[in-house]
Amino acid sequence: MQQQHYDVIIGGGAMNGLTLALALHTMSSSRLKVAVIEKQQRSQHQGVGFDSRCVALSDGTCRKLNRIQFNSQQTLWDRIKQFAEPIKQVHVSDRGHSGIVEINASDMHLTQVGVVVSLHHMGEMFAQALTDKANIDFFCPHTIQQLQTTAEQVNVLLDNGCELSAKLLVAADGTDSQLAKLAGITSYIEQDYHQSAVIANVMTSVAHQGRAFERFTSDGPIALLPMRNNMMSLVFCTKQPEQLLGFDDQAFLQHLQQRFGWRLGKFTSVSRRTAYPLKLKRSASFIGQRVALVGNAAQTLHPVAGQGFNLGIRDVFALAEAIVNTKKDIGSEQMLQQYQNDRIQDQQRIMNLTSNLVQSFSNDLLPFQLLRNLGLLSLSHCSGLRNLFVQPTLGRIL
């Protein structure tokens, strides 16, 4: 079979991979030829309705997506905001203590601190965006079985026997990246939180009015994000996921009510629940020979403060700019080293932020309780300190 040649091959056709493909299309004015390899066949019924999973996009991520063309008239952000639910306020509390912080978009002269989007709608939007992009080839459902790198290029073999080559391979295939392993890039667990995240959607008797909630408990944080039709996306971090998955719906809602409280009134219904273990993972390097990692392939965070995807989008934009602006060949050692240097500080800052939040609010020792309650009270009463704390979570990092 004749080998097909590209400038960039992207392994992983979810949000990070497709954002990168469209960013390269826009930034290079369609000059670069890109292949995207995705292993999962999309179903038109996947994620529809009450079971639809979602993700929070920070203000900074929304601004970045506004730089990518959906078509000649619209940007990605123009399309996303048609189905996005704005987050106008974030309410942060510590169960059993008086400290409460409310982060309002209006206080920071913003219309929203971020938005919540369903992955189903995002998938539909990306599929539409790819239809008229002649320089982007989408291979789905397929996987990369083998890869070989040389000083000049990377060669990959797909599961259907197709052979592709490029100047650069991007691993955007998520946590425990198989592409990183094939490239010889190791990853390790930096911290095991001994928690799992139980994911579901819930309905409440009180309208959310664009409010998001982060409630810290000794068992782990509980996050609720506003969705369309007054649904809320729940991330319930716990040390006992089997118990929460084993409850019937009514018992689960009663347990959630007891842990979260009544700020949204009564929890009235819940969707199917799933769970995954929470660990802080990172790759030993962002780069290998003719290979770059982005998103969860490079780092996987605790979901507290919703920073994982937004950190990954900054990986994507840094790499896209490095590719388009390089004066050497794409995928050269110099270009890749510059990409890695650009990302390390941001990665470490967000990893420290999320880990410190989890450790501080999961410790029941009295000194920690007093310090965090004092911290929340200080944030609630000092707008300057509050804005300083919030800035990294907005993702407005160049």
Short mmCIF file of C-alpha atoms in Angstrom, two decimals:
data_model
loop_
_atom_site.label_atom_id
_atom_site.label_comp_id
_atom_site.label_asym_id
_atom_site.label_seq_id
_atom_site.Cartn_x
_atom_site.Cartn_y
_atom_site.Cartn_z
CA MET A 1 0.00 0.00 0.00
CA GLN A 2 1.37 3.41 -0.99
CA GLN A 3 2.45 5.60 1.91
CA GLN A 4 0.50 8.84 2.45
CA HIS A 5 2.50 11.90 3.52
CA TYR A 6 1.44 14.68 5.90
CA ASP A 7 2.97 17.58 7.75
CA VAL A 8 1.39 16.51 11.05
CA ILE A 9 -0.33 13.32 12.22
CA ILE A 10 -2.56 13.67 15.29
CA GLY A 11 -3.30 10.52 17.24
CA GLY A 12 -6.64 11.14 18.99
CA GLY A 13 -9.74 12.75 17.50
CA ALA A 14 -11.44 14.03 20.64
CA MET A 15 -11.54 17.69 21.69
CA ASN A 16 -7.79 18.32 22.00
CA GLY A 17 -6.88 16.53 18.79
CA LEU A 18 -9.56 18.18 16.67
CA THR A 19 -8.91 21.61 18.19
CA LEU A 20 -5.26 21.22 17.21
CA ALA A 21 -6.18 20.16 13.66
CA LEU A 22 -8.45 23.17 13.20
CA ALA A 23 -5.95 25.52 14.84
CA LEU A 24 -3.29 24.38 12.36
CA HIS A 25 -5.77 24.84 9.52
CA THR A 26 -6.52 28.43 10.60
CA MET A 27 -3.01 29.51 11.59
CA SER A 28 -1.37 28.13 8.44
CA SER A 29 -4.12 29.36 6.10
CA SER A 30 -4.76 25.74 5.03
CA ARG A 31 -1.09 25.30 4.10
CA LEU A 32 -0.41 22.30 6.35
CA LYS A 33 -1.68 18.82 5.54
CA VAL A 34 -2.96 17.05 8.66
CA ALA A 35 -4.15 13.52 9.44
CA VAL A 36 -6.28 12.77 12.52
CA ILE A 37 -6.52 9.17 13.75
CA GLU A 38 -9.45 8.35 16.07
CA LYS A 39 -10.18 4.87 17.45
CA GLN A 40 -13.82 5.29 18.52
CA GLN A 41 -16.64 5.27 16.00
CA ARG A 42 -18.99 8.14 16.76
CA SER A 43 -22.65 7.32 17.25
CA GLN A 44 -25.29 9.90 16.43
CA HIS A 45 -27.15 8.79 19.57
CA GLN A 46 -24.15 8.84 21.91
CA GLY A 47 -24.54 11.17 24.87
CA VAL A 48 -27.92 12.60 23.90
CA GLY A 49 -30.15 14.07 26.58
CA PHE A 50 -29.99 13.44 30.28
CA ASP A 51 -26.87 11.23 30.13
CA SER A 52 -24.84 13.73 28.14
CA ARG A 53 -21.40 14.34 29.65
CA CYS A 54 -20.02 17.85 29.71
CA VAL A 55 -16.88 19.88 30.26
CA ALA A 56 -16.25 23.40 31.58
CA LEU A 57 -14.38 25.85 29.35
CA SER A 58 -12.63 28.70 31.14
CA ASP A 59 -12.81 32.30 29.95
CA GLY A 60 -9.28 31.96 28.54
CA THR A 61 -10.19 28.82 26.60
CA CYS A 62 -13.23 30.56 25.08
CA ARG A 63 -10.99 33.41 23.95
CA LYS A 64 -8.57 30.98 22.34
CA LEU A 65 -11.34 29.12 20.52
CA ASN A 66 -12.45 32.47 19.11
CA ARG A 67 -9.16 32.52 17.16
CA ILE A 68 -10.01 29.35 15.21
CA GLN A 69 -12.20 29.47 12.11
CA PHE A 70 -15.24 27.21 11.94
CA ASN A 71 -15.95 28.44 8.45
CA SER A 72 -15.40 31.66 6.49
CA GLN A 73 -18.03 33.51 8.54
CA GLN A 74 -17.74 32.04 12.04
CA THR A 75 -15.19 31.03 14.64
CA LEU A 76 -15.38 27.92 16.81
CA TRP A 77 -16.47 30.10 19.71
CA ASP A 78 -19.28 31.61 17.59
CA ARG A 79 -20.64 28.09 17.17
CA ILE A 80 -20.00 26.89 20.73
CA LYS A 81 -21.79 29.77 22.42
CA GLN A 82 -24.99 28.73 20.63
CA PHE A 83 -25.22 25.66 22.89
CA ALA A 84 -23.00 26.64 25.84
CA GLU A 85 -24.39 27.38 29.30
CA PRO A 86 -22.65 30.40 30.91
CA ILE A 87 -21.13 30.21 34.39
CA LYS A 88 -21.89 33.57 35.95
CA GLN A 89 -20.97 32.74 39.53
CA VAL A 90 -18.86 30.13 41.32
CA HIS A 91 -19.82 29.33 44.91
CA VAL A 92 -17.04 27.74 47.01
CA SER A 93 -17.69 26.33 50.50
CA ASP A 94 -16.21 23.94 53.06
CA ARG A 95 -18.73 21.54 54.59
CA GLY A 96 -19.15 22.12 58.32
CA HIS A 97 -17.43 25.53 58.29
CA SER A 98 -18.56 29.08 57.79
CA GLY A 99 -16.09 30.23 55.15
CA ILE A 100 -17.81 30.86 51.81
CA VAL A 101 -16.41 32.48 48.66
CA GLU A 102 -18.56 33.71 45.78
CA ILE A 103 -16.74 34.48 42.55
CA ASN A 104 -18.90 36.68 40.32
CA ALA A 105 -18.17 37.36 36.68
CA SER A 106 -19.48 40.91 37.03
CA ASP A 107 -16.91 41.68 39.75
CA MET A 108 -14.17 40.95 37.20
CA HIS A 109 -15.93 42.89 34.43
CA LEU A 110 -16.74 39.67 32.58
CA THR A 111 -20.05 38.38 31.24
CA GLN A 112 -19.06 34.88 32.39
CA VAL A 113 -16.14 33.15 34.11
CA GLY A 114 -16.56 30.23 31.73
CA VAL A 115 -19.15 28.02 30.06
CA VAL A 116 -20.34 24.42 30.24
CA VAL A 117 -20.71 22.43 27.02
CA SER A 118 -21.92 18.90 26.35
CA LEU A 119 -19.43 16.61 24.66
CA HIS A 120 -22.19 15.45 22.33
CA HIS A 121 -22.72 18.96 20.96
CA MET A 122 -18.98 19.54 20.74
CA GLY A 123 -18.62 16.33 18.73
CA GLU A 124 -21.33 17.43 16.31
CA MET A 125 -19.69 20.84 15.91
CA PHE A 126 -16.24 19.39 15.19
CA ALA A 127 -17.71 16.98 12.64
CA GLN A 128 -19.35 19.90 10.83
CA ALA A 129 -16.15 21.95 11.00
CA LEU A 130 -14.14 19.19 9.28
CA THR A 131 -16.48 18.77 6.31
CA ASP A 132 -14.95 21.52 4.16
CA LYS A 133 -11.32 21.22 5.31
CA ALA A 134 -9.61 19.54 2.34
CA ASN A 135 -6.22 19.64 4.09
CA ILE A 136 -7.45 17.52 7.06
CA ASP A 137 -7.98 13.77 6.64
CA PHE A 138 -9.96 11.99 9.36
CA PHE A 139 -9.27 8.26 9.85
CA CYS A 140 -12.00 6.72 12.05
CA PRO A 141 -12.37 4.21 13.59
CA HIS A 142 -8.67 3.36 13.35
CA THR A 143 -5.65 3.05 15.62
CA ILE A 144 -1.92 3.42 15.20
CA GLN A 145 -0.39 -0.03 15.63
CA GLN A 146 3.26 0.78 15.00
CA LEU A 147 5.41 3.86 14.74
CA GLN A 148 8.98 4.43 13.72
CA THR A 149 10.85 7.72 14.01
CA THR A 150 13.95 8.87 12.17
CA ALA A 151 15.84 12.14 12.18
CA GLU A 152 13.72 13.29 9.22
CA GLN A 153 10.19 11.95 9.80
CA VAL A 154 7.84 9.63 11.66
CA ASN A 155 6.18 6.63 10.02
CA VAL A 156 3.02 4.99 11.36
CA LEU A 157 1.09 1.84 10.48
CA LEU A 158 -2.68 1.83 11.03
CA ASP A 159 -4.76 -1.19 11.99
CA ASN A 160 -6.14 -1.37 8.42
CA GLY A 161 -2.63 -1.66 6.98
CA CYS A 162 -2.47 1.95 5.80
CA GLU A 163 0.97 3.56 6.12
CA LEU A 164 1.31 7.28 6.88
CA SER A 165 4.33 9.51 7.35
CA ALA A 166 4.77 13.05 8.68
CA LYS A 167 7.28 15.48 10.06
CA LEU A 168 5.57 15.31 13.47
CA LEU A 169 3.28 12.94 15.40
CA VAL A 170 1.11 14.44 18.16
CA ALA A 171 -0.16 12.19 20.94
CA ALA A 172 -3.62 13.52 21.87
CA ASP A 173 -4.98 10.12 22.91
CA GLY A 174 -5.53 10.91 26.59
CA THR A 175 -4.47 9.36 29.88
CA ASP A 176 -2.13 6.37 29.66
CA SER A 177 -1.35 7.37 26.08
CA GLN A 178 -0.56 4.37 23.92
CA LEU A 179 1.24 6.61 21.43
CA ALA A 180 3.55 7.91 24.15
CA LYS A 181 4.36 4.32 25.07
CA LEU A 182 5.06 3.42 21.43
CA ALA A 183 7.36 6.46 21.26
CA GLY A 184 9.21 5.34 24.40
CA ILE A 185 7.99 8.27 26.55
CA THR A 186 7.29 7.04 30.07
CA SER A 187 4.68 8.38 32.47
CA TYR A 188 4.34 8.02 36.21
CA ILE A 189 1.87 8.59 39.03
CA GLU A 190 2.99 11.62 40.99
CA GLN A 191 0.19 11.31 43.52
CA ASP A 192 -2.60 8.84 44.25
CA TYR A 193 -5.47 10.75 45.84
CA HIS A 194 -7.21 7.56 47.01
CA GLN A 195 -10.44 9.02 45.68
CA SER A 196 -12.69 8.33 42.70
CA ALA A 197 -14.91 10.73 40.81
CA VAL A 198 -18.52 9.65 40.42
CA ILE A 199 -19.99 11.37 37.36
CA ALA A 200 -23.68 11.98 36.72
CA ASN A 201 -26.23 14.64 35.81
CA VAL A 202 -28.83 15.76 38.33
CA MET A 203 -31.99 17.85 38.42
CA THR A 204 -32.80 20.25 41.26
CA SER A 205 -35.95 21.97 42.48
CA VAL A 206 -34.25 25.40 42.43
CA ALA A 207 -32.99 26.88 39.14
CA HIS A 208 -29.19 27.12 38.99
CA GLN A 209 -29.24 30.64 37.42
CA GLY A 210 -25.77 30.16 35.97
CA ARG A 211 -24.19 29.21 39.28
CA ALA A 212 -21.46 26.58 39.66
CA PHE A 213 -20.64 25.04 43.02
CA GLU A 214 -17.47 23.59 44.54
CA ARG A 215 -18.16 22.10 47.98
CA PHE A 216 -15.24 20.62 49.87
CA THR A 217 -15.84 17.69 52.20
CA SER A 218 -13.49 15.42 54.14
CA ASP A 219 -14.24 12.66 51.61
CA GLY A 220 -13.42 14.87 48.60
CA PRO A 221 -14.86 17.84 46.70
CA ILE A 222 -18.33 17.91 45.14
CA ALA A 223 -18.67 20.00 41.99
CA LEU A 224 -21.92 20.99 40.27
CA LEU A 225 -21.85 22.75 36.90
CA PRO A 226 -24.87 24.45 35.26
CA MET A 227 -26.26 22.88 32.09
CA ARG A 228 -29.12 23.57 29.72
CA ASN A 229 -32.70 22.83 30.81
CA ASN A 230 -31.76 23.40 34.46
CA MET A 231 -29.71 20.22 34.62
CA MET A 232 -26.45 20.19 36.53
CA SER A 233 -23.35 18.13 35.85
CA LEU A 234 -22.15 16.43 39.03
CA VAL A 235 -18.60 15.39 39.89
CA PHE A 236 -18.78 13.68 43.29
CA CYS A 237 -15.27 12.86 44.56
CA THR A 238 -15.29 10.13 47.18
CA LYS A 239 -13.18 7.53 48.92
CA GLN A 240 -16.05 5.02 48.65
CA PRO A 241 -17.17 4.91 45.01
CA GLU A 242 -18.64 1.40 45.34
CA GLN A 243 -21.14 2.68 47.89
CA LEU A 244 -22.31 5.55 45.66
CA LEU A 245 -22.58 3.31 42.60
CA GLY A 246 -24.46 0.69 44.62
CA PHE A 247 -27.15 3.06 45.88
CA ASP A 248 -30.48 3.15 44.10
CA ASP A 249 -31.37 6.59 42.73
CA GLN A 250 -33.33 7.70 45.78
CA ALA A 251 -30.62 6.65 48.25
CA PHE A 252 -27.97 8.35 46.11
CA LEU A 253 -29.92 11.61 45.99
CA GLN A 254 -30.44 11.54 49.75
CA HIS A 255 -26.71 10.99 50.32
CA LEU A 256 -25.83 13.81 47.92
CA GLN A 257 -28.32 16.10 49.65
CA GLN A 258 -26.76 15.36 53.02
CA ARG A 259 -23.23 16.05 51.75
CA PHE A 260 -24.01 19.09 49.59
CA GLY A 261 -26.84 20.87 51.39
CA TRP A 262 -29.91 22.74 50.17
CA ARG A 263 -28.54 25.71 48.19
CA LEU A 264 -30.17 24.28 45.07
CA GLY A 265 -33.24 23.02 46.86
CA LYS A 266 -34.03 19.34 46.60
CA PHE A 267 -32.20 16.99 44.24
CA THR A 268 -35.07 15.40 42.32
CA SER A 269 -33.50 12.97 39.81
CA VAL A 270 -30.14 11.57 38.74
CA SER A 271 -28.80 9.97 35.56
CA ARG A 272 -26.74 6.80 35.22
CA ARG A 273 -23.55 7.04 37.30
CA THR A 274 -19.99 6.17 36.31
CA ALA A 275 -16.74 6.41 38.27
CA TYR A 276 -13.01 6.65 37.63
CA PRO A 277 -10.04 6.72 40.03
CA LEU A 278 -8.27 10.02 40.68
CA LYS A 279 -4.50 10.19 40.35
CA LEU A 280 -2.07 12.91 39.38
CA LYS A 281 -0.15 11.56 36.38
CA ARG A 282 2.44 13.20 34.21
CA SER A 283 4.70 12.14 31.38
CA ALA A 284 8.44 12.23 31.89
CA SER A 285 8.64 14.59 28.90
CA PHE A 286 6.33 16.54 26.61
CA ILE A 287 8.41 15.44 23.63
CA GLY A 288 10.28 12.60 21.95
CA GLN A 289 11.94 12.24 18.57
CA ARG A 290 9.42 13.75 16.13
CA VAL A 291 6.69 13.32 18.79
CA ALA A 292 4.83 15.83 21.00
CA LEU A 293 2.25 15.20 23.76
CA VAL A 294 -0.77 17.38 24.55
CA GLY A 295 -3.59 17.31 27.11
CA ASN A 296 -4.10 14.24 29.26
CA ALA A 297 -1.36 12.42 27.38
CA ALA A 298 1.04 14.91 28.99
CA GLN A 299 -0.70 15.32 32.35
CA THR A 300 -3.86 14.10 34.09
CA LEU A 301 -5.14 16.21 36.98
CA HIS A 302 -7.66 15.94 39.79
CA PRO A 303 -10.94 17.47 38.52
CA VAL A 304 -11.06 20.02 41.37
CA ALA A 305 -11.45 23.54 39.90
CA GLY A 306 -11.99 22.02 36.43
CA GLN A 307 -8.51 22.76 35.12
CA GLY A 308 -7.55 19.62 33.18
CA PHE A 309 -9.10 20.31 29.79
CA ASN A 310 -8.25 24.00 29.90
CA LEU A 311 -4.59 23.22 30.62
CA GLY A 312 -4.65 20.84 27.66
CA ILE A 313 -6.04 23.53 25.36
CA ARG A 314 -3.06 25.71 26.26
CA ASP A 315 -0.81 22.79 25.27
CA VAL A 316 -2.64 22.66 21.94
CA PHE A 317 -2.24 26.36 21.18
CA ALA A 318 1.41 26.45 22.24
CA LEU A 319 2.17 23.51 19.96
CA ALA A 320 0.15 24.93 17.05
CA GLU A 321 2.02 28.22 17.28
CA ALA A 322 5.37 26.41 17.52
CA ILE A 323 4.53 24.38 14.40
CA VAL A 324 3.34 27.33 12.32
CA ASN A 325 6.09 29.72 13.41
CA THR A 326 9.09 27.39 13.30
CA LYS A 327 11.96 28.51 11.11
CA LYS A 328 13.34 24.96 11.20
CA ASP A 329 11.46 21.97 9.85
CA ILE A 330 8.28 20.94 11.67
CA GLY A 331 9.08 18.46 14.43
CA SER A 332 12.74 19.40 14.68
CA GLU A 333 14.47 18.99 18.02
CA GLN A 334 14.74 22.77 18.38
CA MET A 335 11.02 23.32 17.74
CA LEU A 336 9.98 20.58 20.14
CA GLN A 337 12.31 21.79 22.88
CA GLN A 338 10.83 25.27 22.59
CA TYR A 339 7.33 23.80 22.94
CA GLN A 340 8.32 21.92 26.07
CA ASN A 341 10.00 24.97 27.59
CA ASP A 342 6.86 27.01 26.96
CA ARG A 343 4.62 24.53 28.78
CA ILE A 344 6.52 23.40 31.89
CA GLN A 345 5.86 26.44 34.10
CA ASP A 346 2.11 26.54 33.38
CA GLN A 347 1.82 22.79 33.90
CA GLN A 348 3.60 22.91 37.24
CA ARG A 349 1.57 25.87 38.47
CA ILE A 350 -1.80 24.23 37.75
CA MET A 351 -0.68 20.86 39.08
CA ASN A 352 0.40 22.54 42.33
CA LEU A 353 -2.86 24.49 42.53
CA THR A 354 -5.10 21.44 42.17
CA SER A 355 -3.00 19.21 44.44
CA ASN A 356 -2.81 21.83 47.18
CA LEU A 357 -6.57 22.34 47.10
CA VAL A 358 -7.22 18.61 47.43
CA GLN A 359 -4.70 18.12 50.22
CA SER A 360 -5.76 21.19 52.19
CA PHE A 361 -9.48 20.47 52.09
CA SER A 362 -9.25 16.71 52.64
CA ASN A 363 -7.37 17.03 55.92
CA ASP A 364 -9.50 16.96 59.08
CA LEU A 365 -6.72 17.97 61.47
CA LEU A 366 -7.81 21.04 63.43
CA PRO A 367 -4.93 23.32 62.27
CA PHE A 368 -5.83 22.63 58.63
CA GLN A 369 -9.52 23.27 59.32
CA LEU A 370 -8.72 26.61 60.92
CA LEU A 371 -6.29 27.69 58.19
CA ARG A 372 -8.58 26.88 55.29
CA ASN A 373 -11.58 28.50 56.98
CA LEU A 374 -9.48 31.60 57.57
CA GLY A 375 -8.35 31.45 53.95
CA LEU A 376 -11.92 31.29 52.64
CA LEU A 377 -12.98 34.15 54.91
CA SER A 378 -10.04 36.24 53.67
CA LEU A 379 -10.92 35.54 50.05
CA SER A 380 -14.58 36.38 50.63
CA HIS A 381 -13.73 39.78 52.17
CA CYS A 382 -10.87 40.90 49.92
CA SER A 383 -11.68 41.35 46.23
CA GLY A 384 -8.03 41.90 45.29
CA LEU A 385 -6.93 38.67 46.94
CA ARG A 386 -9.91 36.84 45.44
CA ASN A 387 -9.11 38.03 41.92
CA LEU A 388 -5.46 37.04 42.36
CA PHE A 389 -6.55 33.54 43.39
CA VAL A 390 -9.05 33.22 40.54
CA GLN A 391 -6.84 34.39 37.65
CA PRO A 392 -5.07 31.04 37.02
CA THR A 393 -8.40 29.21 36.94
CA LEU A 394 -9.71 31.58 34.25
CA GLY A 395 -7.02 30.25 31.93
CA ARG A 396 -6.07 33.70 30.71
CA ILE A 397 -2.44 32.77 30.29
CA LEU A 398 -0.71 33.78 27.07
#
